[in-house]
mmCIF file of C-alpha atoms in Angstrom:
data_model
loop_
_atom_site.group_PDB
_atom_site.id
_atom_site.type_symbol
_atom_site.label_atom_id
_atom_site.label_comp_id
_atom_site.label_asym_id
_atom_site.label_seq_id
_atom_site.Cartn_x
_atom_site.Cartn_y
_atom_site.Cartn_z
ATOM 1 C CA ASN A 1 -12.556 12.587 -2.589
ATOM 2 C CA GLY A 2 -14.321 9.309 -2.033
ATOM 3 C CA VAL A 3 -11.439 7.145 -2.114
ATOM 4 C CA ILE A 4 -11.409 4.424 0.608
ATOM 5 C CA TYR A 5 -8.595 1.745 1.118
ATOM 6 C CA ALA A 6 -9.065 -1.656 2.938
ATOM 7 C CA ALA A 7 -6.100 -3.753 3.718
ATOM 8 C CA THR A 8 -6.875 -7.545 3.688
ATOM 9 C CA GLU A 9 -5.441 -10.958 3.717
ATOM 10 C CA VAL A 10 -6.391 -11.301 0.168
ATOM 11 C CA GLY A 11 -5.064 -7.939 -1.239
ATOM 12 C CA LEU A 12 -5.877 -4.302 -1.253
ATOM 13 C CA PHE A 13 -9.133 -3.106 -1.920
ATOM 14 C CA ILE A 14 -9.597 0.478 -3.283
ATOM 15 C CA SER A 15 -13.031 2.277 -3.849
ATOM 16 C CA ASN A 16 -13.159 5.494 -5.712
ATOM 17 C CA ASN A 17 -16.721 6.189 -4.894
ATOM 18 C CA ASN A 18 -17.205 6.058 -1.089
ATOM 19 C CA GLY A 19 -17.458 2.356 -1.188
ATOM 20 C CA VAL A 20 -19.978 1.640 -3.667
ATOM 21 C CA THR A 21 -17.675 -0.463 -5.908
ATOM 22 C CA TRP A 22 -14.259 -1.793 -5.050
ATOM 23 C CA GLU A 23 -11.325 -2.911 -7.149
ATOM 24 C CA LEU A 24 -8.905 -5.642 -5.604
ATOM 25 C CA HIS A 25 -5.210 -5.247 -6.163
ATOM 26 C CA THR A 26 -2.901 -8.377 -5.570
ATOM 27 C CA VAL A 27 0.347 -9.823 -6.730
ATOM 28 C CA THR A 28 -1.090 -9.862 -10.281
ATOM 29 C CA ASN A 29 -0.862 -6.002 -10.081
ATOM 30 C CA GLY A 30 2.666 -6.114 -8.633
ATOM 31 C CA LEU A 31 2.219 -6.420 -4.878
ATOM 32 C CA SER A 32 5.011 -8.862 -3.486
ATOM 33 C CA SER A 33 2.180 -10.539 -1.213
ATOM 34 C CA ASN A 34 -1.512 -10.392 -1.163
ATOM 35 C CA TYR A 35 -1.595 -10.166 2.738
ATOM 36 C CA ILE A 36 -1.694 -6.418 3.436
ATOM 37 C CA GLN A 37 -0.765 -5.661 6.958
ATOM 38 C CA ALA A 38 -0.752 -1.914 6.960
ATOM 39 C CA ILE A 39 -1.428 0.963 4.583
ATOM 40 C CA GLN A 40 -0.714 4.735 4.628
ATOM 41 C CA VAL A 41 -1.598 7.246 1.890
ATOM 42 C CA LEU A 42 0.144 10.686 1.597
ATOM 43 C CA ASN A 43 -0.030 13.005 -1.462
ATOM 44 C CA ASN A 44 -1.885 10.338 -3.552
ATOM 45 C CA VAL A 45 0.890 7.787 -3.049
ATOM 46 C CA ILE A 46 -0.282 4.497 -1.435
ATOM 47 C CA TYR A 47 2.159 2.799 0.974
ATOM 48 C CA VAL A 48 1.664 -0.855 2.043
ATOM 49 C CA ILE A 49 3.423 -3.171 4.312
ATOM 50 C CA ASN A 50 2.973 -6.870 2.810
ATOM 51 C CA GLY A 51 4.824 -10.010 3.563
ATOM 52 C CA GLY A 52 7.530 -8.142 5.512
ATOM 53 C CA ASN A 53 8.030 -5.620 2.522
ATOM 54 C CA ALA A 54 7.193 -2.156 2.200
ATOM 55 C CA GLN A 55 5.681 -1.008 -1.210
ATOM 56 C CA TYR A 56 4.295 1.982 -2.803
ATOM 57 C CA SER A 57 2.118 3.068 -5.747
ATOM 58 C CA ARG A 58 2.023 6.396 -7.443
ATOM 59 C CA ASP A 59 -0.761 5.433 -9.892
ATOM 60 C CA SER A 60 -3.529 4.343 -7.687
ATOM 61 C CA GLY A 61 -2.268 0.669 -7.386
ATOM 62 C CA LYS A 62 -1.818 -0.113 -10.990
ATOM 63 C CA THR A 63 1.846 -0.615 -10.499
ATOM 64 C CA TRP A 64 4.163 -1.119 -7.120
ATOM 65 C CA ALA A 65 7.609 -0.523 -6.411
ATOM 66 C CA THR A 66 9.512 -1.743 -3.221
ATOM 67 C CA VAL A 67 10.816 0.628 -0.754
ATOM 68 C CA SER A 68 14.682 0.101 -0.143
ATOM 69 C CA LYS A 69 15.420 -1.589 3.078
ATOM 70 C CA ALA A 70 18.301 -0.618 5.543
ATOM 71 C CA CYS A 71 19.263 -4.273 6.057
ATOM 72 C CA SER A 72 18.383 -7.290 4.017
ATOM 73 C CA ASP A 73 16.834 -9.331 6.631
ATOM 74 C CA CYS A 74 14.680 -6.435 8.122
ATOM 75 C CA LYS A 75 10.901 -7.279 8.087
ATOM 76 C CA PHE A 76 8.236 -4.539 8.181
ATOM 77 C CA THR A 77 5.254 -4.753 10.340
ATOM 78 C CA SER A 78 3.809 -1.263 10.267
ATOM 79 C CA ILE A 79 4.239 2.036 8.571
ATOM 80 C CA SER A 80 4.004 5.735 9.484
ATOM 81 C CA ILE A 81 4.635 8.597 7.383
ATOM 82 C CA ASN A 82 5.429 12.243 8.329
ATOM 83 C CA GLU A 83 4.326 15.349 6.330
ATOM 84 C CA SER A 84 7.606 15.338 4.543
ATOM 85 C CA GLY A 85 7.179 11.934 3.212
ATOM 86 C CA LEU A 86 9.528 10.161 5.526
ATOM 87 C CA LEU A 87 8.769 6.626 6.181
ATOM 88 C CA TYR A 88 8.996 5.166 9.737
#
């Protein structure tokens, strides 16, 4: 489908045309931190780890929501998703 994602220290870059052009997504778009540590995509939902938080976007990065944590002082460093959409 030509979509490429790049996790960086300045935000999440998304290309919809095989890397010809890129759009930068940052805290301005609702990310809690620009430092993207990990990224996974499943069924057009983008999941990122940034600043110890896990966030997701269902609209190609236009808006972001935070994944609920099991404990208030937990810090995420990586992410994995199974085929059912369960986050690890």
